[in-house]
Structures are given as C-alpha cells and as structure tokens.
PDB file of C-alpha atoms in Angstrom:
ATOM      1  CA  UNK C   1      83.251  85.005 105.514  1.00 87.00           C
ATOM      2  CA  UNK C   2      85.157  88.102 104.294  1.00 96.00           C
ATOM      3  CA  UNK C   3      87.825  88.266 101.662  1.00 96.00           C
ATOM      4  CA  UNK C   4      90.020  91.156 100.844  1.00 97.00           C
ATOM      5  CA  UNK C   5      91.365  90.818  97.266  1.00 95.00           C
ATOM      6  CA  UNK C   6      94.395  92.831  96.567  1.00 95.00           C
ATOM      7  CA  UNK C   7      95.811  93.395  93.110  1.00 95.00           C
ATOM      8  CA  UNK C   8      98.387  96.240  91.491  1.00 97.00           C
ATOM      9  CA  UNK C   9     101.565  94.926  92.501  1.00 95.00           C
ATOM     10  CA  UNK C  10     104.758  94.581  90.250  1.00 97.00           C
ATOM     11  CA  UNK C  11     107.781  95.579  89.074  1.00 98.00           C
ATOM     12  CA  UNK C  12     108.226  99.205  88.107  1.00 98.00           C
ATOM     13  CA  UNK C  13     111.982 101.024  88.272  1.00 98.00           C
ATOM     14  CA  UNK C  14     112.940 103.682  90.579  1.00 98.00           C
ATOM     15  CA  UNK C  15     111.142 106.780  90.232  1.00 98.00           C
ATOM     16  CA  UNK C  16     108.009 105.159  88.486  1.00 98.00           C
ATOM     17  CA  UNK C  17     104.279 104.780  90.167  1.00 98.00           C
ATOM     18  CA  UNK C  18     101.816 101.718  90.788  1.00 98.00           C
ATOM     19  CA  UNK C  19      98.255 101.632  92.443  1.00 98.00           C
ATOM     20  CA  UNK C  20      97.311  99.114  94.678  1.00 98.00           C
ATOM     21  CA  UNK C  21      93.477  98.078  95.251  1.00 98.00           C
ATOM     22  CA  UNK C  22      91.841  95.882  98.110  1.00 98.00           C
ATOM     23  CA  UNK C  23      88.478  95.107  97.586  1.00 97.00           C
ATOM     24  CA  UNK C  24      86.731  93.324 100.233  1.00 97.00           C
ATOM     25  CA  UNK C  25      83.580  90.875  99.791  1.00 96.00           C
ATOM     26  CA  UNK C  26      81.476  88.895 101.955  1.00 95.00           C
ATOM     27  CA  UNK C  27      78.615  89.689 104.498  1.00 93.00           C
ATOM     28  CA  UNK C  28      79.189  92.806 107.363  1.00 95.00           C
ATOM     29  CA  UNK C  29      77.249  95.862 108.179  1.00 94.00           C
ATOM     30  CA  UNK C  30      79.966  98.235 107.183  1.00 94.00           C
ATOM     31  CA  UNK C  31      84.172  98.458 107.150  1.00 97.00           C
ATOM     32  CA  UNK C  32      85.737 101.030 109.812  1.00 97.00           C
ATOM     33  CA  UNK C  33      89.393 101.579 109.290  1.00 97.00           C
ATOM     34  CA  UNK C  34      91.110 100.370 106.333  1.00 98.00           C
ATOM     35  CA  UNK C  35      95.260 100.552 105.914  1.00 98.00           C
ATOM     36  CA  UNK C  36      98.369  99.369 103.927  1.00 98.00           C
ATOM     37  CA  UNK C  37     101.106  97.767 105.552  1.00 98.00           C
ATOM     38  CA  UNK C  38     104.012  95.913 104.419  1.00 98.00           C
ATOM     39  CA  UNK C  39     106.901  93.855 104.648  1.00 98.00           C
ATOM     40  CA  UNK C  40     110.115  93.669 103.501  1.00 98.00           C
ATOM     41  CA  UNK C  41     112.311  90.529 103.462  1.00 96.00           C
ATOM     42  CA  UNK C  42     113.729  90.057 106.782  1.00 96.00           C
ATOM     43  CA  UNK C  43     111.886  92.833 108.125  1.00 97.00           C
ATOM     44  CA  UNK C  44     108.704  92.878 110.573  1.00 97.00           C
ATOM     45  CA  UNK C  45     105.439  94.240 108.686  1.00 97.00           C
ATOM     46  CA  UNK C  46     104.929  98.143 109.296  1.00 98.00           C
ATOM     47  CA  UNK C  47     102.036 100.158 108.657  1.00 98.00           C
ATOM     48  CA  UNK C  48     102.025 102.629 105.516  1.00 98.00           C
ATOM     49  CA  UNK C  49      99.080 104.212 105.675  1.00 98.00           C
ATOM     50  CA  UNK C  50      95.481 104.486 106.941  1.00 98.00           C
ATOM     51  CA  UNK C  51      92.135 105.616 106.436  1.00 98.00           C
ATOM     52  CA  UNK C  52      88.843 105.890 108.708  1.00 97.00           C
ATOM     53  CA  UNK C  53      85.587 105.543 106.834  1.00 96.00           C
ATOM     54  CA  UNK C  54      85.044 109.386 106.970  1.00 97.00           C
ATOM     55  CA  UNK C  55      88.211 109.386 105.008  1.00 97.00           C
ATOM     56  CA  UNK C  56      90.323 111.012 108.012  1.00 98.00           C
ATOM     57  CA  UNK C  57      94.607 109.717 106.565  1.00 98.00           C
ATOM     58  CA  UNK C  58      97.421 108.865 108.114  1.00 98.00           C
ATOM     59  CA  UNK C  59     100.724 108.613 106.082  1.00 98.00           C
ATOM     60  CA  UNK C  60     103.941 107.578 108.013  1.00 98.00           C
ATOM     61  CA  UNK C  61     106.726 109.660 107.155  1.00 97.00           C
ATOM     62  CA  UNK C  62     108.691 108.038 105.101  1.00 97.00           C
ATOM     63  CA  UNK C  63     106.095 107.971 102.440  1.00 98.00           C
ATOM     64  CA  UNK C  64     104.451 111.019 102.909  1.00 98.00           C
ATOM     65  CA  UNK C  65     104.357 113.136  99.334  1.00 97.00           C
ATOM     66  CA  UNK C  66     104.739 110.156  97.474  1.00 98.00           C
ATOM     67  CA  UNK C  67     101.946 107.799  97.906  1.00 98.00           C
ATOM     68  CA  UNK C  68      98.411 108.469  98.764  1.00 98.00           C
ATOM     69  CA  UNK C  69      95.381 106.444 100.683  1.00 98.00           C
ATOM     70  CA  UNK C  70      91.974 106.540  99.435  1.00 98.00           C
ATOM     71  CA  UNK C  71      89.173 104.345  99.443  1.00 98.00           C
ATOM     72  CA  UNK C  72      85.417 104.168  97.888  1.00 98.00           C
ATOM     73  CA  UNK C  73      83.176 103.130 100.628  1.00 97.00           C
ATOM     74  CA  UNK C  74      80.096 102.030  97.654  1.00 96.00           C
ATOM     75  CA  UNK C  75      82.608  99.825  96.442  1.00 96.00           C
ATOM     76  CA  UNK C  76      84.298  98.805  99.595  1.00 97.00           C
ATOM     77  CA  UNK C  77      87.939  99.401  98.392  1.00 98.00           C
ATOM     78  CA  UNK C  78      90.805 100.732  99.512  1.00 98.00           C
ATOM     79  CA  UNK C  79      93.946 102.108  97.221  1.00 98.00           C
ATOM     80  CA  UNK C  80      97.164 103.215  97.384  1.00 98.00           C
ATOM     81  CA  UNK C  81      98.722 105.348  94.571  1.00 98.00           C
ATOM     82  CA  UNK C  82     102.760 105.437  94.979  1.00 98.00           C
ATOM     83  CA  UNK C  83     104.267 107.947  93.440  1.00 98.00           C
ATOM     84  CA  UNK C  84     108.307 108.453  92.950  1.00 98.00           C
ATOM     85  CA  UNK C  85     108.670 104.846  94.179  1.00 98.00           C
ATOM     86  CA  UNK C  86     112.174 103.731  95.759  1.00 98.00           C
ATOM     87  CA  UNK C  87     114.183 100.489  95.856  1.00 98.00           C
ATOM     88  CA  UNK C  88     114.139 100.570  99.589  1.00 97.00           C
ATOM     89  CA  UNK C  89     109.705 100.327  99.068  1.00 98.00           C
ATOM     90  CA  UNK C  90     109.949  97.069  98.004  1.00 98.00           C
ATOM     91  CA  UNK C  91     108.186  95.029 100.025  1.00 98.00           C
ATOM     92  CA  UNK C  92     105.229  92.736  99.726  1.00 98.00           C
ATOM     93  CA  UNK C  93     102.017  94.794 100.441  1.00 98.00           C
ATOM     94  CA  UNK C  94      98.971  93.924 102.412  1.00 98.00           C
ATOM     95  CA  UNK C  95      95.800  95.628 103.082  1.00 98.00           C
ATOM     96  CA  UNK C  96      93.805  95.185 106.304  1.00 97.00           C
ATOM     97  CA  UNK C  97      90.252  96.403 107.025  1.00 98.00           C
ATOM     98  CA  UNK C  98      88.348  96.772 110.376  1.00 97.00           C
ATOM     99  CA  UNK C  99      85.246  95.089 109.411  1.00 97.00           C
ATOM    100  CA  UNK C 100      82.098  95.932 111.711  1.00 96.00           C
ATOM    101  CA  UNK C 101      79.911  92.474 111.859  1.00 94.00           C
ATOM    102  CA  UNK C 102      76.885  94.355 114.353  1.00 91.00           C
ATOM    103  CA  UNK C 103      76.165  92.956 117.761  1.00 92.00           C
ATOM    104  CA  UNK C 104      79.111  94.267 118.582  1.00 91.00           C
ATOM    105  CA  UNK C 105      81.298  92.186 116.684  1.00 93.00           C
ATOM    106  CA  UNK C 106      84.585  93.842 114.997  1.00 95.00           C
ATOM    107  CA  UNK C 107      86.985  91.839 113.430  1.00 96.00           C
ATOM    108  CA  UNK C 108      90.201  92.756 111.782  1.00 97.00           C
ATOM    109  CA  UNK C 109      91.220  90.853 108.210  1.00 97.00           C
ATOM    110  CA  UNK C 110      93.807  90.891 106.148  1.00 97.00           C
ATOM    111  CA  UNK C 111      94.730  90.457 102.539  1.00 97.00           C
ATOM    112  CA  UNK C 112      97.110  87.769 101.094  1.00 96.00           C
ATOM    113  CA  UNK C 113      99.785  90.533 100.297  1.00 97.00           C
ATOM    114  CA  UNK C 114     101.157  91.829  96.432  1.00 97.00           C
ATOM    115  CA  UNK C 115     104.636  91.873  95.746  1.00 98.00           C
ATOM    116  CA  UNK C 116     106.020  95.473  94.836  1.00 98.00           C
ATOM    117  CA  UNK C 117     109.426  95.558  93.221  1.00 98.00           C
ATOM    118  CA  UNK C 118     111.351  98.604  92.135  1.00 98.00           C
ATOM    119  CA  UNK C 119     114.425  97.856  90.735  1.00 97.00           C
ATOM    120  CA  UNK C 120     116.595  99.161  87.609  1.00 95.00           C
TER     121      UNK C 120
END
C-alpha cells in the first residue's frame, strides 16, 4: 500500500510564504509524475503544478513567479514553496503522485489534502 503524507499547511497573511511537502511510503519500483492541486470551497480541484521525475515543471499561470515545484527523488518527496501568497490561494492542498508498481502497473494516489489559509 502507498501513502502520501502531506504536511506545511497553515495560516500565513497576504504576502507571506509556506512550503508544502508530500512524502510518499510504501512498496513501488519508482514514482513518475508528481503534482499539487487544490481546492477551494465550492470550487472543483485544479492542478497547480507538476513535475516529471527528470524534474521537467509545469506551473499554471496564475501561480507562476510565486510558487515553485520541486521534488527529491532519494527521498521520494515532492514540495511546493509559495511565495507572495494571496487570499484568493486559499484552498486545501493535495499532492498526487504517479506511482510505477512494474508489470505494467501504474497507479495514481493522492494525499489527504493541507489546509492553506492566507488571511489578514
């Protein structure tokens, strides 16, 4: 069974920074993509950012220049460092990983989300 842990989130005011980790445990043969989505109340779950294991990014727009996607495949982590946060990021934040099993079995898992506030 895999588990991806997240931890990072909280309450920081506008303008301020947090950094999010996922670590993910268990038995696999190695983790493809890993990503940051989230949610906002009332709102459907969109994708932040990505990253392929040969560290190739993808940012959407609206956070581009402020946070950042990195991971450390030893340690089979992901992180997001947000930078110049917004009210309109809060959200509750989940991390997902493509997780490569062998025989041809990839599976897609998901972490059981942080809560990012920015508020004054």
């Amino acid at each position: 069974q895999v588990q991806l842990v997240e931890s990072g989130g909280g309450l920081v005011q506008p303008g301020g920074s947090l950094r999010l980790s996922c670590a993910a445990s268990g038995t696999f043969l190695s983790i493809e993509d890993m990503g940051w989505y989230r949610q906002a109340l009332g709102k459907e779950r969109e994708l932040v950012a990505s990253i392929t294991y040969n560290h190739i990014t993808n940012h959407v727009d609206s956070v581009k220049g402020r946070f950042t996607i990195s991971r450390n495949n030893a340690q089979n982590t992901v992180y997001l460092q947000m930078n110049s946060l917004k009210p309109e990021d809060t959200a509750v934040y989940y991390c997902d990983a493509v997780i490569n099993h062998g025989f041809s079995v990839v599976r897609r898992y998901w972490g059981q989300g942080t809560q990012v506030t920015v508020s004054s």
